[in-house]
Amino acid sequence: MTARTAHPIAGIPVEGPGDALGHALPESEPGMSGLPSRLILDALPQKVWMLDRDGVVRFANRAAREIGTSLGEPDGWDSVIHPKDRTRAAAARNSAIRSGQPYDLTIRLRDTSGRWHWHQTDVVPIREGAGITGWLMTAADVDDVVADNQALEATTNLLLLTHKAAGVGLWDWNMRTGALSLSAEGARLHGLSAQACIITSSAWTGLVHADDRAMLWDAVTKAVTTRTPFSVDVRVTAEHGGTRWIQSLGRVLDDAHGLSGRIVGLTLDITARKRAEQALSNAKEGAEQANRAKSDFLAMMSHEIRNPLNAVLGYTELMLSRSREPETLRHLAAVQEAGEILIRVVDDVLDVAQIEAGQVALDPESFLLADLLEGTAAVARGAASRKGVAVEVRRDPVTPTLVMGDVGRLRQVLLNLLTNAVKFTPAGRVVLAVGPDLGRGGGGRLLFTVSDTGIGMSAAQQERLFVPFGQGDESIRRRFGGSGLGLVICRHLVELMGGQIGVASEPGRGTRIWFAVTLPPA
């Protein structure tokens, strides 16, 4: 019940305190063309009752008669008021009779079909002088309004429950007043008591870690000035004194004049994610440090091995030039071959270590492409001639003559591929071809291909080809030797030059290894 001090129809005149309320209804009013007042009341969509001083119904208009209240029965209301609302309605009526004050009440009334409808009821005393001679009661059907409000309340409660279950807080910041409204979960995520509250902008800033406050307001400024979504990750003090990471997401809302007036959004607890990111960062840093330490160790050991090994090879070459005994020459040749193999392995390990440590830089210069191809092929022909394998060079006429690139690194890749092809080709030929990379368009991109008629590889062997120490299989290692690092170095160098490398092969039908890099005309 809501007490009132005034009402627009309070003080309806009556003939006398003892008259029935029916006499209080004038038969007609000026300007109504002589229409009886009862007809006018019957035409109203609202329900209207006239009650005497004790609450007995003396008049009901047409809409009110749909409720089915009985005239002349003071207890007739109990049958039309919902059982759950009767106590409340009776208390309001009795209080009004005692105080003589009007009241309004939202209750459920039953119509003649037996259905319950929510009504907004208003009861106003009819006064004569200082006394009350009766009551005027009106009721408007608000069933749709109440149903909508109940549905809205249920949806709101469900939304709040969902947000709480998901650990999501709601917030609404009024940029005009500086007031920040927080839902219960939003307050908890900010380290406050878990109940809805309103705080000031300065209090909001005070909740954020000192190192993150500038970032918070930078995000606000960016969202307002660029009309983009608001997003920021900051630290706050949790309810138990620890530090919590929260993410605030929102959007800017404009007022009626098109000016930014509010930012509304959600708050999420991202502490677990931040800890995982930090743990991953620490693990990555530890792995990088370990990798750098390994690369440094390999580089140092490679240098340490190379120095005495060069001395061994030097003395071996000297002894070969001076010795004349066949047996001694054979042994010295074996030592020299083993030493050369070992120094190539050391060089490969050193290259891999330098590449992994990021110590390899390109040194572009202009060079003649034909000279690079023929010079590299000439080196490979030395070993190929002893096996009767031919090494051919094919250059597409449309390729430029003078190009720009790191000729030293390009020669290293080509020589590695050619020597590999010769090693795995018992008979036949090896072809080095170069032409424009038609699959990737122009821009000076060239496609290099090294094809052979050798033993070929299976699909499983090809998968391990560019993996460190990953030769085709152990039988390949035992039969042909090698460290398995050459192609790994080739892959790294090609990628360093912004290119790609690949392989196509079948067992017994040879191998084709290709790579494409950009070498613009010089």
Short mmCIF file of C-alpha atoms in Angstrom, two decimals:
data_model
loop_
_atom_site.label_atom_id
_atom_site.label_comp_id
_atom_site.label_asym_id
_atom_site.label_seq_id
_atom_site.Cartn_x
_atom_site.Cartn_y
_atom_site.Cartn_z
CA MET A 1 0.00 0.00 0.00
CA THR A 2 1.20 3.49 -0.80
CA ALA A 3 -0.39 6.30 1.22
CA ARG A 4 -1.37 9.44 -0.64
CA THR A 5 -2.02 12.98 0.54
CA ALA A 6 -4.00 14.06 -2.51
CA HIS A 7 -5.93 12.61 -5.41
CA PRO A 8 -7.38 14.27 -8.48
CA ILE A 9 -10.92 13.07 -7.66
CA ALA A 10 -10.77 13.39 -3.90
CA GLY A 11 -13.73 15.22 -2.35
CA ILE A 12 -16.55 14.13 -4.68
CA PRO A 13 -19.66 15.94 -3.30
CA VAL A 14 -22.61 13.99 -1.89
CA GLU A 15 -26.11 15.11 -0.92
CA GLY A 16 -25.78 14.19 2.75
CA PRO A 17 -24.07 11.77 5.06
CA GLY A 18 -27.01 9.39 5.19
CA ASP A 19 -27.69 9.17 1.48
CA ALA A 20 -26.86 6.15 -0.60
CA LEU A 21 -23.99 6.64 -3.00
CA GLY A 22 -26.31 6.26 -5.89
CA HIS A 23 -27.62 9.73 -5.09
CA ALA A 24 -24.05 11.05 -5.27
CA LEU A 25 -24.01 10.41 -9.01
CA PRO A 26 -25.59 13.37 -10.80
CA GLU A 27 -27.86 12.36 -13.60
CA SER A 28 -26.08 14.64 -16.06
CA GLU A 29 -23.31 17.16 -16.32
CA PRO A 30 -23.25 20.50 -18.21
CA GLY A 31 -21.97 20.09 -21.75
CA MET A 32 -22.67 16.36 -21.88
CA SER A 33 -25.87 16.79 -23.94
CA GLY A 34 -27.91 15.43 -21.07
CA LEU A 35 -26.16 12.02 -20.98
CA PRO A 36 -26.56 10.33 -17.58
CA SER A 37 -23.34 9.99 -15.61
CA ARG A 38 -23.96 6.28 -15.25
CA LEU A 39 -23.75 5.88 -19.03
CA ILE A 40 -20.47 7.77 -19.10
CA LEU A 41 -19.02 5.55 -16.34
CA ASP A 42 -20.20 2.44 -18.17
CA ALA A 43 -18.29 3.58 -21.27
CA LEU A 44 -14.96 3.78 -19.43
CA PRO A 45 -12.46 0.90 -19.99
CA GLN A 46 -11.37 1.16 -16.34
CA LYS A 47 -13.38 -0.58 -13.67
CA VAL A 48 -15.17 1.82 -11.29
CA TRP A 49 -16.91 1.06 -8.00
CA MET A 50 -18.68 3.32 -5.55
CA LEU A 51 -18.50 2.03 -1.96
CA ASP A 52 -20.21 3.35 1.14
CA ARG A 53 -18.38 4.37 4.26
CA ASP A 54 -18.09 0.73 5.42
CA GLY A 55 -16.81 -0.57 2.10
CA VAL A 56 -20.09 -2.01 0.80
CA VAL A 57 -20.34 -1.84 -3.01
CA ARG A 58 -23.18 0.51 -4.05
CA PHE A 59 -22.33 0.99 -7.71
CA ALA A 60 -20.22 -0.81 -10.35
CA ASN A 61 -19.83 0.22 -13.97
CA ARG A 62 -19.98 -2.21 -16.88
CA ALA A 63 -16.23 -3.05 -16.80
CA ALA A 64 -16.38 -3.56 -13.02
CA ARG A 65 -19.29 -5.94 -13.31
CA GLU A 66 -17.00 -8.29 -15.27
CA ILE A 67 -15.25 -8.95 -11.98
CA GLY A 68 -18.46 -10.24 -10.49
CA THR A 69 -18.54 -8.29 -7.23
CA SER A 70 -21.93 -8.37 -5.56
CA LEU A 71 -23.72 -5.12 -4.76
CA GLY A 72 -24.57 -4.60 -1.14
CA GLU A 73 -22.23 -7.30 0.21
CA PRO A 74 -19.25 -5.99 2.21
CA ASP A 75 -17.45 -9.34 2.00
CA GLY A 76 -18.01 -9.80 -1.71
CA TRP A 77 -14.38 -8.91 -2.43
CA ASP A 78 -13.00 -12.10 -0.93
CA SER A 79 -14.34 -14.18 -3.80
CA VAL A 80 -12.76 -12.05 -6.54
CA ILE A 81 -9.37 -11.24 -4.96
CA HIS A 82 -6.67 -13.85 -5.39
CA PRO A 83 -6.17 -15.84 -2.14
CA LYS A 84 -2.52 -14.75 -1.98
CA ASP A 85 -3.52 -11.08 -2.23
CA ARG A 86 -6.54 -11.03 0.14
CA THR A 87 -4.62 -10.42 3.35
CA ARG A 88 -2.69 -7.59 1.78
CA ALA A 89 -5.86 -6.03 0.29
CA ALA A 90 -7.80 -6.31 3.56
CA ALA A 91 -4.96 -4.72 5.52
CA ALA A 92 -4.79 -1.84 3.07
CA ARG A 93 -8.57 -1.32 3.16
CA ASN A 94 -8.74 -1.36 6.96
CA SER A 95 -5.80 1.02 7.24
CA ALA A 96 -7.47 3.43 4.81
CA ILE A 97 -10.78 3.31 6.72
CA ARG A 98 -8.94 4.12 9.95
CA SER A 99 -6.76 6.87 8.49
CA GLY A 100 -9.12 8.22 5.87
CA GLN A 101 -6.20 8.33 3.37
CA PRO A 102 -6.32 7.12 -0.26
CA TYR A 103 -4.23 4.16 -1.31
CA ASP A 104 -3.21 2.18 -4.38
CA LEU A 105 -2.49 -1.51 -4.62
CA THR A 106 -1.54 -4.01 -7.33
CA ILE A 107 -3.58 -7.20 -6.84
CA ARG A 108 -5.05 -10.03 -8.88
CA LEU A 109 -8.80 -10.03 -9.57
CA ARG A 110 -10.87 -12.80 -11.11
CA ASP A 111 -13.20 -12.14 -14.04
CA THR A 112 -16.49 -13.90 -14.68
CA SER A 113 -14.71 -16.59 -16.73
CA GLY A 114 -12.58 -17.53 -13.73
CA ARG A 115 -9.26 -16.13 -14.99
CA TRP A 116 -7.01 -14.04 -12.76
CA HIS A 117 -5.73 -10.68 -14.00
CA TRP A 118 -3.33 -8.23 -12.37
CA HIS A 119 -4.96 -4.85 -11.69
CA GLN A 120 -3.67 -1.51 -10.47
CA THR A 121 -6.35 -0.41 -7.97
CA ASP A 122 -6.82 3.13 -6.60
CA VAL A 123 -9.19 3.90 -3.71
CA VAL A 124 -10.10 7.52 -2.90
CA PRO A 125 -12.29 8.71 -0.02
CA ILE A 126 -15.47 10.67 -0.82
CA ARG A 127 -15.64 13.49 1.66
CA GLU A 128 -18.34 15.83 2.93
CA GLY A 129 -16.69 18.46 5.00
CA ALA A 130 -14.38 16.69 7.41
CA GLY A 131 -16.22 13.37 7.21
CA ILE A 132 -15.98 10.43 4.79
CA THR A 133 -19.24 9.28 3.31
CA GLY A 134 -17.88 6.70 0.89
CA TRP A 135 -15.10 5.52 -1.39
CA LEU A 136 -14.41 5.66 -5.11
CA MET A 137 -12.44 2.66 -6.35
CA THR A 138 -10.93 2.26 -9.82
CA ALA A 139 -8.97 -0.66 -11.31
CA ALA A 140 -6.95 -0.84 -14.53
CA ASP A 141 -5.93 -4.17 -16.05
CA VAL A 142 -2.10 -4.30 -15.97
CA ASP A 143 -1.77 -8.04 -16.59
CA ASP A 144 0.49 -7.54 -19.67
CA VAL A 145 2.65 -4.99 -17.86
CA VAL A 146 3.12 -7.25 -14.83
CA ALA A 147 3.85 -10.24 -17.05
CA ASP A 148 6.45 -8.23 -18.98
CA ASN A 149 8.02 -7.01 -15.73
CA GLN A 150 8.12 -10.53 -14.33
CA ALA A 151 9.66 -11.86 -17.54
CA LEU A 152 12.21 -9.04 -17.50
CA GLU A 153 13.01 -9.72 -13.85
CA ALA A 154 13.37 -13.44 -14.53
CA THR A 155 15.61 -12.77 -17.50
CA THR A 156 17.69 -10.31 -15.50
CA ASN A 157 18.04 -12.77 -12.63
CA LEU A 158 19.00 -15.53 -15.05
CA LEU A 159 21.54 -13.25 -16.71
CA LEU A 160 23.03 -12.27 -13.36
CA LEU A 161 23.11 -15.93 -12.28
CA THR A 162 24.81 -16.88 -15.53
CA HIS A 163 27.36 -14.10 -15.16
CA LYS A 164 28.06 -15.12 -11.58
CA ALA A 165 28.43 -18.79 -12.52
CA ALA A 166 30.77 -17.81 -15.35
CA GLY A 167 32.69 -15.41 -13.11
CA VAL A 168 31.69 -12.41 -15.24
CA GLY A 169 31.05 -9.02 -13.68
CA LEU A 170 28.95 -6.20 -15.16
CA TRP A 171 29.88 -2.53 -15.02
CA ASP A 172 28.48 0.76 -16.25
CA TRP A 173 30.61 3.91 -16.11
CA ASN A 174 28.90 7.30 -16.49
CA MET A 175 31.52 9.62 -17.97
CA ARG A 176 29.44 12.70 -17.11
CA THR A 177 29.15 12.04 -13.36
CA GLY A 178 32.17 9.75 -12.97
CA ALA A 179 30.03 7.10 -11.23
CA LEU A 180 30.91 3.44 -11.88
CA SER A 181 28.12 0.93 -11.21
CA LEU A 182 29.31 -2.60 -10.45
CA SER A 183 27.28 -5.78 -10.23
CA ALA A 184 27.90 -8.03 -7.24
CA GLU A 185 30.30 -10.20 -9.24
CA GLY A 186 31.93 -7.14 -10.77
CA ALA A 187 32.56 -5.73 -7.29
CA ARG A 188 34.05 -9.02 -6.12
CA LEU A 189 36.40 -9.18 -9.12
CA HIS A 190 37.61 -5.67 -8.22
CA GLY A 191 38.44 -6.82 -4.68
CA LEU A 192 35.33 -5.30 -3.03
CA SER A 193 32.51 -6.93 -1.09
CA ALA A 194 30.39 -9.15 -3.32
CA GLN A 195 27.41 -6.83 -3.56
CA ALA A 196 26.28 -4.36 -6.18
CA CYS A 197 27.67 -0.89 -5.59
CA ILE A 198 28.48 2.48 -7.14
CA ILE A 199 31.98 3.96 -6.81
CA THR A 200 33.67 7.09 -8.15
CA SER A 201 36.21 7.24 -10.96
CA SER A 202 38.99 8.03 -8.49
CA ALA A 203 38.00 5.03 -6.34
CA TRP A 204 38.04 2.87 -9.47
CA THR A 205 41.55 4.09 -10.29
CA GLY A 206 42.65 3.38 -6.72
CA LEU A 207 41.62 -0.28 -7.06
CA VAL A 208 43.96 -0.77 -10.04
CA HIS A 209 47.66 -1.54 -9.59
CA ALA A 210 49.72 1.64 -9.75
CA ASP A 211 51.72 0.38 -12.73
CA ASP A 212 48.53 -0.30 -14.74
CA ARG A 213 46.59 2.93 -14.12
CA ALA A 214 48.03 4.81 -17.08
CA MET A 215 47.22 1.84 -19.31
CA LEU A 216 43.60 1.84 -18.03
CA TRP A 217 43.01 5.49 -18.89
CA ASP A 218 44.85 5.18 -22.20
CA ALA A 219 42.35 2.43 -23.11
CA VAL A 220 39.44 4.69 -22.10
CA THR A 221 40.80 7.54 -24.21
CA LYS A 222 41.35 5.29 -27.21
CA ALA A 223 37.83 3.81 -27.01
CA VAL A 224 36.21 7.25 -26.80
CA THR A 225 38.31 9.00 -29.46
CA THR A 226 38.45 6.17 -32.01
CA ARG A 227 34.95 4.75 -31.35
CA THR A 228 36.42 1.28 -30.99
CA PRO A 229 35.63 -1.39 -28.35
CA PHE A 230 37.15 -0.81 -24.92
CA SER A 231 39.59 -3.52 -23.79
CA VAL A 232 42.29 -3.53 -21.12
CA ASP A 233 44.04 -6.03 -18.83
CA VAL A 234 44.97 -4.69 -15.38
CA ARG A 235 45.89 -5.97 -11.94
CA VAL A 236 43.78 -5.39 -8.84
CA THR A 237 44.10 -6.45 -5.21
CA ALA A 238 42.00 -9.56 -4.56
CA GLU A 239 39.72 -9.93 -1.53
CA HIS A 240 42.36 -11.95 0.36
CA GLY A 241 45.20 -9.57 -0.36
CA GLY A 242 46.72 -11.25 -3.40
CA THR A 243 46.90 -9.90 -6.94
CA ARG A 244 44.23 -10.68 -9.49
CA TRP A 245 44.38 -10.02 -13.23
CA ILE A 246 41.09 -8.81 -14.70
CA GLN A 247 40.11 -8.05 -18.27
CA SER A 248 37.54 -5.31 -18.87
CA LEU A 249 35.69 -5.31 -22.19
CA GLY A 250 33.09 -2.74 -23.15
CA ARG A 251 31.64 -0.34 -25.67
CA VAL A 252 30.98 3.37 -25.71
CA LEU A 253 27.34 4.52 -25.70
CA ASP A 254 26.27 7.93 -27.00
CA ASP A 255 23.72 10.23 -25.41
CA ALA A 256 20.78 11.87 -27.21
CA HIS A 257 23.13 14.49 -28.69
CA GLY A 258 25.54 11.92 -30.15
CA LEU A 259 28.20 12.56 -27.51
CA SER A 260 29.98 9.81 -25.60
CA GLY A 261 28.20 9.46 -22.29
CA ARG A 262 28.77 5.96 -20.93
CA ILE A 263 30.91 2.88 -21.27
CA VAL A 264 29.26 -0.43 -20.37
CA GLY A 265 30.87 -3.82 -20.37
CA LEU A 266 32.04 -7.00 -18.69
CA THR A 267 34.87 -7.90 -16.33
CA LEU A 268 36.57 -11.30 -16.53
CA ASP A 269 39.05 -12.95 -14.17
CA ILE A 270 42.07 -13.82 -16.34
CA THR A 271 44.52 -14.57 -13.51
CA ALA A 272 44.89 -18.23 -14.52
CA ARG A 273 45.54 -17.24 -18.15
CA LYS A 274 48.15 -14.66 -17.16
CA ARG A 275 49.91 -17.17 -14.92
CA ALA A 276 49.93 -19.71 -17.73
CA GLU A 277 51.33 -17.11 -20.11
CA GLN A 278 54.02 -16.18 -17.60
CA ALA A 279 54.90 -19.84 -17.05
CA LEU A 280 55.08 -20.36 -20.81
CA SER A 281 57.25 -17.25 -21.19
CA ASN A 282 59.57 -18.47 -18.44
CA ALA A 283 59.77 -21.91 -20.03
CA LYS A 284 60.46 -20.36 -23.43
CA GLU A 285 63.18 -18.15 -21.98
CA GLY A 286 64.71 -21.15 -20.22
CA ALA A 287 64.63 -23.18 -23.44
CA GLU A 288 66.19 -20.32 -25.38
CA GLN A 289 68.93 -19.95 -22.79
CA ALA A 290 69.57 -23.69 -22.91
CA ASN A 291 69.65 -23.60 -26.71
CA ARG A 292 72.05 -20.65 -26.69
CA ALA A 293 74.26 -22.46 -24.21
CA LYS A 294 74.21 -25.57 -26.41
CA SER A 295 74.99 -23.55 -29.52
CA ASP A 296 77.83 -21.74 -27.75
CA PHE A 297 79.21 -25.07 -26.55
CA LEU A 298 79.00 -26.59 -30.04
CA ALA A 299 80.69 -23.57 -31.59
CA MET A 300 83.47 -23.62 -29.01
CA MET A 301 84.02 -27.38 -29.36
CA SER A 302 83.95 -27.17 -33.14
CA HIS A 303 86.72 -24.58 -33.07
CA GLU A 304 88.67 -26.62 -30.54
CA ILE A 305 88.41 -29.75 -32.69
CA ARG A 306 89.10 -27.94 -35.95
CA ASN A 307 92.51 -26.56 -34.87
CA PRO A 308 94.24 -29.90 -34.06
CA LEU A 309 92.41 -31.59 -36.94
CA ASN A 310 93.82 -29.08 -39.41
CA ALA A 311 97.26 -29.82 -38.00
CA VAL A 312 96.69 -33.57 -38.49
CA LEU A 313 95.61 -33.01 -42.09
CA GLY A 314 98.56 -30.72 -42.71
CA TYR A 315 101.09 -33.27 -41.42
CA THR A 316 99.32 -36.04 -43.35
CA GLU A 317 99.62 -34.10 -46.60
CA LEU A 318 103.27 -33.40 -45.88
CA MET A 319 103.98 -37.10 -45.25
CA LEU A 320 102.13 -38.05 -48.43
CA SER A 321 104.42 -35.78 -50.44
CA ARG A 322 107.57 -37.31 -48.91
CA SER A 323 106.76 -41.00 -48.57
CA ARG A 324 107.40 -43.49 -51.35
CA GLU A 325 106.30 -46.75 -49.78
CA PRO A 326 102.93 -47.97 -51.17
CA GLU A 327 101.74 -49.37 -47.85
CA THR A 328 102.50 -46.11 -46.04
CA LEU A 329 100.86 -44.06 -48.79
CA ARG A 330 97.72 -46.21 -48.52
CA HIS A 331 97.50 -45.68 -44.77
CA LEU A 332 98.17 -41.97 -45.05
CA ALA A 333 95.48 -41.61 -47.75
CA ALA A 334 92.99 -43.33 -45.41
CA VAL A 335 93.95 -40.96 -42.60
CA GLN A 336 93.54 -37.96 -44.89
CA GLU A 337 90.13 -39.10 -46.13
CA ALA A 338 88.92 -39.74 -42.58
CA GLY A 339 90.24 -36.34 -41.49
CA GLU A 340 88.47 -34.56 -44.36
CA ILE A 341 85.21 -36.33 -43.48
CA LEU A 342 85.64 -35.36 -39.84
CA ILE A 343 86.36 -31.72 -40.62
CA ARG A 344 83.25 -31.57 -42.83
CA VAL A 345 81.21 -32.88 -39.90
CA VAL A 346 82.77 -30.26 -37.64
CA ASP A 347 81.95 -27.56 -40.19
CA ASP A 348 78.33 -28.77 -40.36
CA VAL A 349 77.99 -28.75 -36.56
CA LEU A 350 79.47 -25.26 -36.43
CA ASP A 351 77.06 -24.03 -39.14
CA VAL A 352 74.05 -25.49 -37.32
CA ALA A 353 75.18 -23.93 -34.03
CA GLN A 354 75.63 -20.53 -35.66
CA ILE A 355 72.25 -20.74 -37.41
CA GLU A 356 70.40 -21.72 -34.21
CA ALA A 357 72.17 -18.95 -32.30
CA GLY A 358 71.07 -16.42 -34.93
CA GLN A 359 74.66 -15.58 -35.78
CA VAL A 360 74.29 -16.11 -39.53
CA ALA A 361 73.67 -12.94 -41.53
CA LEU A 362 73.29 -12.58 -45.27
CA ASP A 363 75.77 -10.53 -47.30
CA PRO A 364 74.07 -9.68 -50.63
CA GLU A 365 76.14 -8.69 -53.63
CA SER A 366 75.80 -8.80 -57.39
CA PHE A 367 77.19 -11.90 -59.16
CA LEU A 368 77.00 -13.78 -62.43
CA LEU A 369 74.50 -16.60 -62.13
CA ALA A 370 76.20 -18.73 -64.81
CA ASP A 371 79.57 -18.54 -63.00
CA LEU A 372 77.94 -19.73 -59.76
CA LEU A 373 76.27 -22.69 -61.49
CA GLU A 374 79.31 -23.83 -63.47
CA GLY A 375 81.74 -23.34 -60.56
CA THR A 376 79.59 -25.38 -58.18
CA ALA A 377 79.03 -28.12 -60.75
CA ALA A 378 82.79 -28.31 -61.40
CA VAL A 379 83.44 -29.09 -57.73
CA ALA A 380 80.79 -31.85 -57.75
CA ARG A 381 82.18 -33.35 -60.98
CA GLY A 382 85.40 -34.38 -59.21
CA ALA A 383 83.65 -37.05 -57.13
CA ALA A 384 81.10 -37.81 -59.86
CA SER A 385 83.74 -38.64 -62.47
CA ARG A 386 85.20 -41.42 -60.30
CA LYS A 387 81.74 -43.10 -60.33
CA GLY A 388 81.00 -42.43 -63.99
CA VAL A 389 78.15 -40.07 -63.08
CA ALA A 390 77.58 -37.03 -65.30
CA VAL A 391 76.80 -33.60 -63.79
CA GLU A 392 74.85 -31.30 -66.10
CA VAL A 393 73.80 -27.63 -65.78
CA ARG A 394 70.64 -26.27 -67.40
CA ARG A 395 69.78 -22.58 -67.20
CA ASP A 396 66.58 -21.17 -68.64
CA PRO A 397 67.52 -18.42 -71.15
CA VAL A 398 64.99 -16.02 -69.60
CA THR A 399 66.78 -15.97 -66.25
CA PRO A 400 68.82 -12.80 -65.65
CA THR A 401 72.56 -12.93 -66.13
CA LEU A 402 73.53 -10.68 -63.21
CA VAL A 403 71.57 -11.10 -59.97
CA MET A 404 71.73 -9.81 -56.39
CA GLY A 405 72.10 -12.19 -53.43
CA ASP A 406 74.43 -13.88 -50.95
CA VAL A 407 76.54 -15.87 -53.40
CA GLY A 408 78.49 -17.64 -50.63
CA ARG A 409 75.39 -19.04 -48.89
CA LEU A 410 73.78 -19.91 -52.22
CA ARG A 411 76.92 -21.79 -53.28
CA GLN A 412 76.90 -23.66 -49.94
CA VAL A 413 73.31 -24.84 -50.54
CA LEU A 414 73.92 -25.87 -54.16
CA LEU A 415 77.15 -27.68 -53.39
CA ASN A 416 75.49 -29.58 -50.53
CA LEU A 417 72.63 -30.68 -52.75
CA LEU A 418 74.92 -31.66 -55.62
CA THR A 419 77.37 -33.67 -53.49
CA ASN A 420 74.40 -35.44 -51.85
CA ALA A 421 72.95 -36.25 -55.27
CA VAL A 422 76.28 -37.62 -56.49
CA LYS A 423 76.72 -39.66 -53.30
CA PHE A 424 73.33 -41.38 -53.67
CA THR A 425 73.59 -41.94 -57.46
CA PRO A 426 75.55 -45.12 -58.31
CA ALA A 427 75.15 -44.51 -62.06
CA GLY A 428 73.46 -42.11 -64.42
CA ARG A 429 73.44 -38.34 -64.09
CA VAL A 430 72.79 -35.38 -61.84
CA VAL A 431 71.15 -32.26 -63.28
CA LEU A 432 71.29 -28.75 -61.81
CA ALA A 433 68.55 -26.58 -63.36
CA VAL A 434 67.43 -23.00 -62.73
CA GLY A 435 64.59 -20.90 -64.13
CA PRO A 436 61.86 -18.46 -63.09
CA ASP A 437 59.55 -19.64 -60.32
CA LEU A 438 56.33 -19.68 -62.35
CA GLY A 439 54.29 -20.81 -59.37
CA ARG A 440 55.00 -17.68 -57.30
CA GLY A 441 55.06 -15.01 -59.99
CA GLY A 442 57.76 -12.50 -60.79
CA GLY A 443 59.76 -10.27 -58.52
CA GLY A 444 63.07 -11.97 -59.35
CA ARG A 445 62.12 -15.30 -57.73
CA LEU A 446 64.14 -18.20 -59.17
CA LEU A 447 63.56 -21.95 -58.86
CA PHE A 448 66.66 -24.17 -58.43
CA THR A 449 66.31 -27.93 -58.94
CA VAL A 450 68.81 -30.75 -58.34
CA SER A 451 67.63 -34.04 -59.90
CA ASP A 452 69.39 -37.39 -59.91
CA THR A 453 68.86 -40.97 -61.11
CA GLY A 454 69.92 -42.45 -57.80
CA ILE A 455 68.41 -44.78 -55.22
CA GLY A 456 65.47 -42.52 -54.34
CA MET A 457 63.56 -42.36 -51.05
CA SER A 458 60.29 -43.57 -49.54
CA ALA A 459 57.69 -41.18 -48.14
CA ALA A 460 58.77 -42.02 -44.57
CA GLN A 461 62.40 -41.25 -45.41
CA GLN A 462 61.42 -37.93 -46.98
CA GLU A 463 59.66 -36.85 -43.76
CA ARG A 464 62.97 -37.18 -41.86
CA LEU A 465 65.07 -35.56 -44.56
CA PHE A 466 65.26 -32.01 -43.14
CA VAL A 467 65.40 -33.08 -39.46
CA PRO A 468 68.78 -32.80 -37.67
CA PHE A 469 70.66 -36.12 -37.85
CA GLY A 470 67.64 -37.47 -39.71
CA GLN A 471 68.96 -39.40 -42.70
CA GLY A 472 66.64 -41.78 -44.48
CA ASP A 473 67.40 -44.66 -42.06
CA GLU A 474 70.32 -46.40 -40.35
CA SER A 475 71.09 -48.47 -43.43
CA ILE A 476 71.64 -45.25 -45.39
CA ARG A 477 73.97 -43.96 -42.67
CA ARG A 478 75.98 -47.19 -42.60
CA ARG A 479 76.21 -47.45 -46.38
CA PHE A 480 76.88 -43.83 -47.36
CA GLY A 481 77.99 -42.15 -44.13
CA GLY A 482 77.36 -38.51 -43.36
CA SER A 483 76.09 -36.58 -40.34
CA GLY A 484 72.56 -35.86 -41.52
CA LEU A 485 73.10 -32.12 -40.98
CA GLY A 486 73.70 -30.98 -44.57
CA LEU A 487 70.06 -30.70 -45.61
CA VAL A 488 69.15 -29.12 -42.26
CA ILE A 489 71.69 -26.39 -43.02
CA CYS A 490 70.26 -26.04 -46.53
CA ARG A 491 66.73 -25.60 -45.16
CA HIS A 492 67.84 -22.95 -42.65
CA LEU A 493 69.83 -21.01 -45.24
CA VAL A 494 67.02 -21.10 -47.82
CA GLU A 495 64.50 -19.90 -45.21
CA LEU A 496 66.98 -17.21 -44.14
CA MET A 497 66.97 -16.03 -47.75
CA GLY A 498 63.15 -15.90 -47.65
CA GLY A 499 62.65 -19.06 -49.70
CA GLN A 500 61.25 -22.57 -49.48
CA ILE A 501 62.74 -26.01 -50.05
CA GLY A 502 61.10 -29.33 -50.86
CA VAL A 503 61.69 -32.85 -52.13
CA ALA A 504 60.02 -35.34 -54.47
CA SER A 505 61.30 -38.89 -54.73
CA GLU A 506 60.44 -42.55 -55.31
CA PRO A 507 62.54 -45.56 -54.29
CA GLY A 508 64.71 -46.69 -57.22
CA ARG A 509 63.61 -43.78 -59.45
CA GLY A 510 65.80 -40.93 -58.26
CA THR A 511 65.25 -37.79 -56.24
CA ARG A 512 64.38 -34.19 -57.06
CA ILE A 513 65.14 -31.51 -54.47
CA TRP A 514 64.08 -27.94 -55.25
CA PHE A 515 64.23 -24.58 -53.58
CA ALA A 516 62.99 -21.14 -54.59
CA VAL A 517 64.57 -17.85 -53.48
CA THR A 518 64.33 -14.24 -54.58
CA LEU A 519 67.38 -13.04 -56.57
CA PRO A 520 66.42 -9.75 -58.19
CA PRO A 521 68.33 -8.64 -61.29
CA ALA A 522 71.33 -6.49 -60.38
#
